[in-house]
mmCIF file of N, CA and C in Angstrom:
data_model
loop_
_atom_site.group_PDB
_atom_site.id
_atom_site.type_symbol
_atom_site.label_atom_id
_atom_site.label_comp_id
_atom_site.label_asym_id
_atom_site.label_seq_id
_atom_site.Cartn_x
_atom_site.Cartn_y
_atom_site.Cartn_z
ATOM 1 N N MET A 213 -12.966 2.819 -37.567
ATOM 2 C CA MET A 213 -13.891 2.557 -36.234
ATOM 3 C C MET A 213 -13.511 3.660 -35.258
ATOM 4 N N ALA A 214 -12.426 4.295 -35.212
ATOM 5 C CA ALA A 214 -12.135 5.680 -34.204
ATOM 6 C C ALA A 214 -13.169 6.485 -34.473
ATOM 7 N N ASP A 215 -13.027 6.925 -35.808
ATOM 8 C CA ASP A 215 -14.171 8.206 -36.415
ATOM 9 C C ASP A 215 -15.541 7.718 -35.959
ATOM 10 N N THR A 216 -15.792 6.771 -36.148
ATOM 11 C CA THR A 216 -17.331 6.335 -35.524
ATOM 12 C C THR A 216 -17.778 6.320 -34.251
ATOM 13 N N THR A 217 -16.824 5.892 -33.304
ATOM 14 C CA THR A 217 -16.755 6.168 -32.039
ATOM 15 C C THR A 217 -16.611 7.662 -31.509
ATOM 16 N N GLU A 218 -15.816 8.065 -32.321
ATOM 17 C CA GLU A 218 -15.585 9.602 -31.852
ATOM 18 C C GLU A 218 -16.605 10.488 -32.156
ATOM 19 N N GLN A 219 -17.364 10.253 -33.141
ATOM 20 C CA GLN A 219 -18.645 10.866 -33.442
ATOM 21 C C GLN A 219 -19.620 10.417 -32.649
ATOM 22 N N ALA A 220 -20.005 9.240 -32.303
ATOM 23 C CA ALA A 220 -20.970 8.824 -31.498
ATOM 24 C C ALA A 220 -20.856 9.230 -30.233
ATOM 25 N N LEU A 221 -19.690 9.408 -29.500
ATOM 26 C CA LEU A 221 -19.401 9.671 -28.217
ATOM 27 C C LEU A 221 -19.153 11.242 -28.197
ATOM 28 N N ARG A 222 -18.676 11.775 -29.271
ATOM 29 C CA ARG A 222 -18.326 13.213 -29.323
ATOM 30 C C ARG A 222 -17.128 13.570 -28.316
ATOM 31 N N THR A 223 -16.088 12.498 -28.489
ATOM 32 C CA THR A 223 -14.972 12.414 -27.914
ATOM 33 C C THR A 223 -13.733 12.365 -28.601
ATOM 34 N N ARG A 224 -12.796 13.169 -28.403
ATOM 35 C CA ARG A 224 -11.829 13.412 -29.153
ATOM 36 C C ARG A 224 -10.604 12.120 -28.781
ATOM 37 N N ASP A 225 -9.990 11.485 -29.786
ATOM 38 C CA ASP A 225 -9.152 10.482 -29.494
ATOM 39 C C ASP A 225 -8.089 10.705 -28.400
ATOM 40 N N GLU A 226 -7.806 11.948 -28.578
ATOM 41 C CA GLU A 226 -6.607 12.235 -27.365
ATOM 42 C C GLU A 226 -7.617 12.214 -25.901
ATOM 43 N N HIS A 227 -8.505 12.836 -25.712
ATOM 44 C CA HIS A 227 -9.205 12.575 -24.518
ATOM 45 C C HIS A 227 -9.419 11.088 -24.107
ATOM 46 N N TYR A 228 -9.801 10.441 -24.854
ATOM 47 C CA TYR A 228 -9.999 8.915 -24.593
ATOM 48 C C TYR A 228 -8.529 8.357 -24.176
ATOM 49 N N ASP A 229 -7.504 8.770 -25.025
ATOM 50 C CA ASP A 229 -6.378 7.967 -24.808
ATOM 51 C C ASP A 229 -6.075 8.512 -23.255
ATOM 52 N N MET A 230 -6.127 9.685 -22.647
ATOM 53 C CA MET A 230 -5.915 10.185 -21.540
ATOM 54 C C MET A 230 -6.632 9.501 -20.234
ATOM 55 N N VAL A 231 -7.971 9.488 -20.625
ATOM 56 C CA VAL A 231 -8.632 8.834 -19.887
ATOM 57 C C VAL A 231 -8.452 7.115 -19.584
ATOM 58 N N SER A 232 -7.950 6.592 -20.687
ATOM 59 C CA SER A 232 -7.459 5.226 -20.791
ATOM 60 C C SER A 232 -6.227 5.198 -19.812
ATOM 61 N N VAL A 233 -5.424 6.052 -20.168
ATOM 62 C CA VAL A 233 -3.949 5.877 -19.354
ATOM 63 C C VAL A 233 -4.406 5.868 -17.695
ATOM 64 N N LEU A 234 -5.242 7.030 -17.389
ATOM 65 C CA LEU A 234 -5.734 7.252 -16.084
ATOM 66 C C LEU A 234 -6.290 5.894 -15.451
ATOM 67 N N TYR A 235 -6.953 5.365 -16.238
ATOM 68 C CA TYR A 235 -7.922 4.069 -15.863
ATOM 69 C C TYR A 235 -6.750 2.972 -15.623
ATOM 70 N N HIS A 236 -5.945 2.817 -16.462
ATOM 71 C CA HIS A 236 -4.834 1.570 -16.252
ATOM 72 C C HIS A 236 -3.932 1.931 -15.261
ATOM 73 N N VAL A 237 -3.706 3.257 -14.865
ATOM 74 C CA VAL A 237 -2.950 3.514 -13.812
ATOM 75 C C VAL A 237 -3.266 3.338 -12.387
ATOM 76 N N LEU A 238 -4.588 3.806 -12.314
ATOM 77 C CA LEU A 238 -5.423 3.383 -11.071
ATOM 78 C C LEU A 238 -5.715 1.850 -10.955
ATOM 79 N N GLN A 239 -6.010 1.382 -12.015
ATOM 80 C CA GLN A 239 -6.049 -0.199 -12.018
ATOM 81 C C GLN A 239 -4.814 -0.964 -11.589
ATOM 82 N N GLU A 240 -3.629 -0.453 -11.903
ATOM 83 C CA GLU A 240 -2.582 -1.026 -11.541
ATOM 84 C C GLU A 240 -2.170 -0.696 -10.289
ATOM 85 N N GLY A 241 -2.474 0.426 -9.666
ATOM 86 C CA GLY A 241 -2.488 0.744 -8.162
ATOM 87 C C GLY A 241 -3.139 -0.301 -7.300
ATOM 88 N N ASP A 242 -4.215 -0.802 -7.666
ATOM 89 C CA ASP A 242 -5.074 -1.847 -6.809
ATOM 90 C C ASP A 242 -4.041 -3.016 -6.932
ATOM 91 N N THR A 243 -3.457 -3.431 -8.192
ATOM 92 C CA THR A 243 -2.537 -4.642 -8.326
ATOM 93 C C THR A 243 -1.418 -4.394 -7.159
ATOM 94 N N ILE A 244 -0.757 -3.428 -7.568
ATOM 95 C CA ILE A 244 0.531 -3.081 -6.677
ATOM 96 C C ILE A 244 0.242 -3.173 -5.193
ATOM 97 N N GLU A 245 -0.905 -2.660 -5.012
ATOM 98 C CA GLU A 245 -1.100 -2.758 -3.286
ATOM 99 C C GLU A 245 -1.003 -4.165 -2.819
ATOM 100 N N ARG A 246 -1.611 -5.185 -3.664
ATOM 101 C CA ARG A 246 -1.555 -6.563 -3.449
ATOM 102 C C ARG A 246 -0.108 -7.151 -3.297
ATOM 103 N N TYR A 247 0.744 -6.564 -4.343
ATOM 104 C CA TYR A 247 2.010 -6.847 -4.516
ATOM 105 C C TYR A 247 3.045 -6.338 -3.058
ATOM 106 N N ILE A 248 2.596 -5.378 -2.896
ATOM 107 C CA ILE A 248 3.208 -5.007 -1.686
ATOM 108 C C ILE A 248 2.897 -5.647 -0.331
ATOM 109 N N ARG A 249 1.566 -6.002 -0.167
ATOM 110 C CA ARG A 249 1.099 -7.005 1.013
ATOM 111 C C ARG A 249 1.992 -8.138 0.687
ATOM 112 N N ASP A 250 1.896 -8.978 -0.452
ATOM 113 C CA ASP A 250 2.629 -10.104 -0.512
ATOM 114 C C ASP A 250 4.235 -10.265 -0.367
ATOM 115 N N ALA A 251 4.957 -9.053 -0.724
ATOM 116 C CA ALA A 251 6.246 -8.933 -0.269
ATOM 117 C C ALA A 251 6.345 -8.599 1.363
ATOM 118 N N LYS A 252 5.563 -7.804 1.857
ATOM 119 C CA LYS A 252 5.524 -7.965 3.088
ATOM 120 C C LYS A 252 5.276 -8.933 4.024
ATOM 121 N N ASP A 253 4.368 -9.909 3.319
ATOM 122 C CA ASP A 253 4.285 -11.207 4.092
ATOM 123 C C ASP A 253 5.356 -12.079 3.867
ATOM 124 N N SER A 254 6.125 -11.890 2.852
ATOM 125 C CA SER A 254 7.168 -12.779 2.763
ATOM 126 C C SER A 254 8.385 -12.340 3.191
ATOM 127 N N GLY A 255 8.512 -11.123 3.787
ATOM 128 C CA GLY A 255 9.515 -10.433 4.508
ATOM 129 C C GLY A 255 10.588 -10.165 3.682
ATOM 130 N N ASP A 256 10.340 -9.752 2.425
ATOM 131 C CA ASP A 256 11.240 -9.360 1.400
ATOM 132 C C ASP A 256 11.105 -7.668 1.239
ATOM 133 N N GLU A 257 11.849 -7.082 2.000
ATOM 134 C CA GLU A 257 11.868 -5.632 1.929
ATOM 135 C C GLU A 257 12.366 -5.062 0.942
ATOM 136 N N GLU A 258 13.187 -5.729 0.100
ATOM 137 C CA GLU A 258 13.761 -5.200 -1.176
ATOM 138 C C GLU A 258 12.543 -5.152 -2.250
ATOM 139 N N LEU A 259 11.701 -6.118 -2.183
ATOM 140 C CA LEU A 259 10.587 -5.989 -3.092
ATOM 141 C C LEU A 259 9.444 -4.939 -2.690
ATOM 142 N N VAL A 260 9.373 -4.971 -1.375
ATOM 143 C CA VAL A 260 8.293 -4.009 -0.772
ATOM 144 C C VAL A 260 8.755 -2.346 -1.089
ATOM 145 N N GLU A 261 10.256 -2.354 -1.222
ATOM 146 C CA GLU A 261 10.622 -1.047 -1.302
ATOM 147 C C GLU A 261 10.364 -0.715 -3.005
ATOM 148 N N PHE A 262 10.813 -1.654 -3.856
ATOM 149 C CA PHE A 262 10.607 -1.623 -5.143
ATOM 150 C C PHE A 262 9.060 -1.169 -5.646
ATOM 151 N N PHE A 263 8.133 -2.270 -5.042
ATOM 152 C CA PHE A 263 6.749 -2.055 -5.291
ATOM 153 C C PHE A 263 6.192 -0.522 -4.956
ATOM 154 N N GLU A 264 6.762 -0.303 -3.707
ATOM 155 C CA GLU A 264 6.265 1.275 -3.442
ATOM 156 C C GLU A 264 6.865 2.074 -4.247
ATOM 157 N N GLN A 265 7.816 2.080 -4.920
ATOM 158 C CA GLN A 265 8.377 3.147 -5.755
ATOM 159 C C GLN A 265 7.687 2.957 -6.950
ATOM 160 N N VAL A 266 7.413 1.632 -7.297
ATOM 161 C CA VAL A 266 6.084 1.733 -8.485
ATOM 162 C C VAL A 266 5.059 2.510 -8.173
ATOM 163 N N GLN A 267 4.501 2.199 -7.025
ATOM 164 C CA GLN A 267 3.116 2.935 -6.528
ATOM 165 C C GLN A 267 3.359 4.422 -6.751
ATOM 166 N N LYS A 268 4.501 4.933 -6.084
ATOM 167 C CA LYS A 268 4.651 6.470 -5.807
ATOM 168 C C LYS A 268 4.605 6.871 -7.416
ATOM 169 N N GLN A 269 5.452 6.189 -8.354
ATOM 170 C CA GLN A 269 5.348 6.666 -9.765
ATOM 171 C C GLN A 269 3.919 6.661 -10.349
ATOM 172 N N ASP A 270 3.153 5.608 -10.009
ATOM 173 C CA ASP A 270 1.904 5.545 -10.504
ATOM 174 C C ASP A 270 0.884 6.697 -10.063
ATOM 175 N N ARG A 271 1.180 6.768 -8.767
ATOM 176 C CA ARG A 271 0.433 8.165 -8.281
ATOM 177 C C ARG A 271 0.618 9.433 -8.964
ATOM 178 N N GLU A 272 1.903 9.662 -9.277
ATOM 179 C CA GLU A 272 2.380 10.867 -9.735
ATOM 180 C C GLU A 272 1.789 10.764 -11.270
ATOM 181 N N ARG A 273 1.817 9.766 -12.051
ATOM 182 C CA ARG A 273 1.407 9.625 -13.362
ATOM 183 C C ARG A 273 -0.318 9.642 -13.349
ATOM 184 N N ALA A 274 -0.914 9.349 -12.299
ATOM 185 C CA ALA A 274 -2.119 9.374 -12.135
ATOM 186 C C ALA A 274 -2.857 10.978 -11.933
ATOM 187 N N ALA A 275 -1.972 11.569 -11.102
ATOM 188 C CA ALA A 275 -2.395 13.163 -10.652
ATOM 189 C C ALA A 275 -1.949 13.836 -12.071
ATOM 190 N N ARG A 276 -0.898 13.410 -12.801
ATOM 191 C CA ARG A 276 -0.437 14.402 -13.955
ATOM 192 C C ARG A 276 -1.492 14.082 -14.994
ATOM 193 N N ALA A 277 -2.201 13.073 -15.330
ATOM 194 C CA ALA A 277 -3.286 12.503 -16.184
ATOM 195 C C ALA A 277 -4.493 13.127 -15.808
ATOM 196 N N LYS A 278 -4.786 13.564 -14.473
ATOM 197 C CA LYS A 278 -5.975 14.060 -14.185
ATOM 198 C C LYS A 278 -5.843 15.854 -14.480
ATOM 199 N N GLU A 279 -4.568 16.220 -14.024
ATOM 200 C CA GLU A 279 -4.455 17.544 -14.588
ATOM 201 C C GLU A 279 -4.837 17.665 -16.021
ATOM 202 N N LEU A 280 -4.113 17.053 -16.888
ATOM 203 C CA LEU A 280 -4.226 17.290 -18.221
ATOM 204 C C LEU A 280 -5.675 16.865 -18.675
ATOM 205 N N ILE A 281 -6.287 16.001 -18.011
ATOM 206 C CA ILE A 281 -7.670 15.805 -18.645
ATOM 207 C C ILE A 281 -8.480 16.918 -17.865
ATOM 208 N N ARG A 282 -8.128 17.547 -16.890
ATOM 209 C CA ARG A 282 -8.906 18.718 -16.518
ATOM 210 C C ARG A 282 -8.793 19.952 -17.409
ATOM 211 N N ALA A 283 -7.599 20.162 -17.930
ATOM 212 C CA ALA A 283 -7.220 21.205 -18.655
ATOM 213 C C ALA A 283 -8.086 21.104 -20.079
ATOM 214 N N ARG A 284 -8.158 19.979 -20.361
ATOM 215 C CA ARG A 284 -8.807 19.829 -21.788
ATOM 216 C C ARG A 284 -10.145 19.682 -21.954
ATOM 217 N N LEU A 285 -10.813 19.254 -20.774
ATOM 218 C CA LEU A 285 -12.348 19.107 -21.201
ATOM 219 C C LEU A 285 -13.061 20.376 -20.487
#
């Protein structure tokens, strides 16, 4: 099936994989934002710090994915 999709869309698997990683990281960013608000609302600074750390890592991962995609397309 991957071969059929690749031929129909003229997209290599590694391009699709990178776009998929970027999509999921950005999607998680929306979710993490909600988790940060929930933690702030509950007054749990430890969780706020944890979720903000996850958010920072996601931003770094998204930036790296964008760089790799740009270099390959």
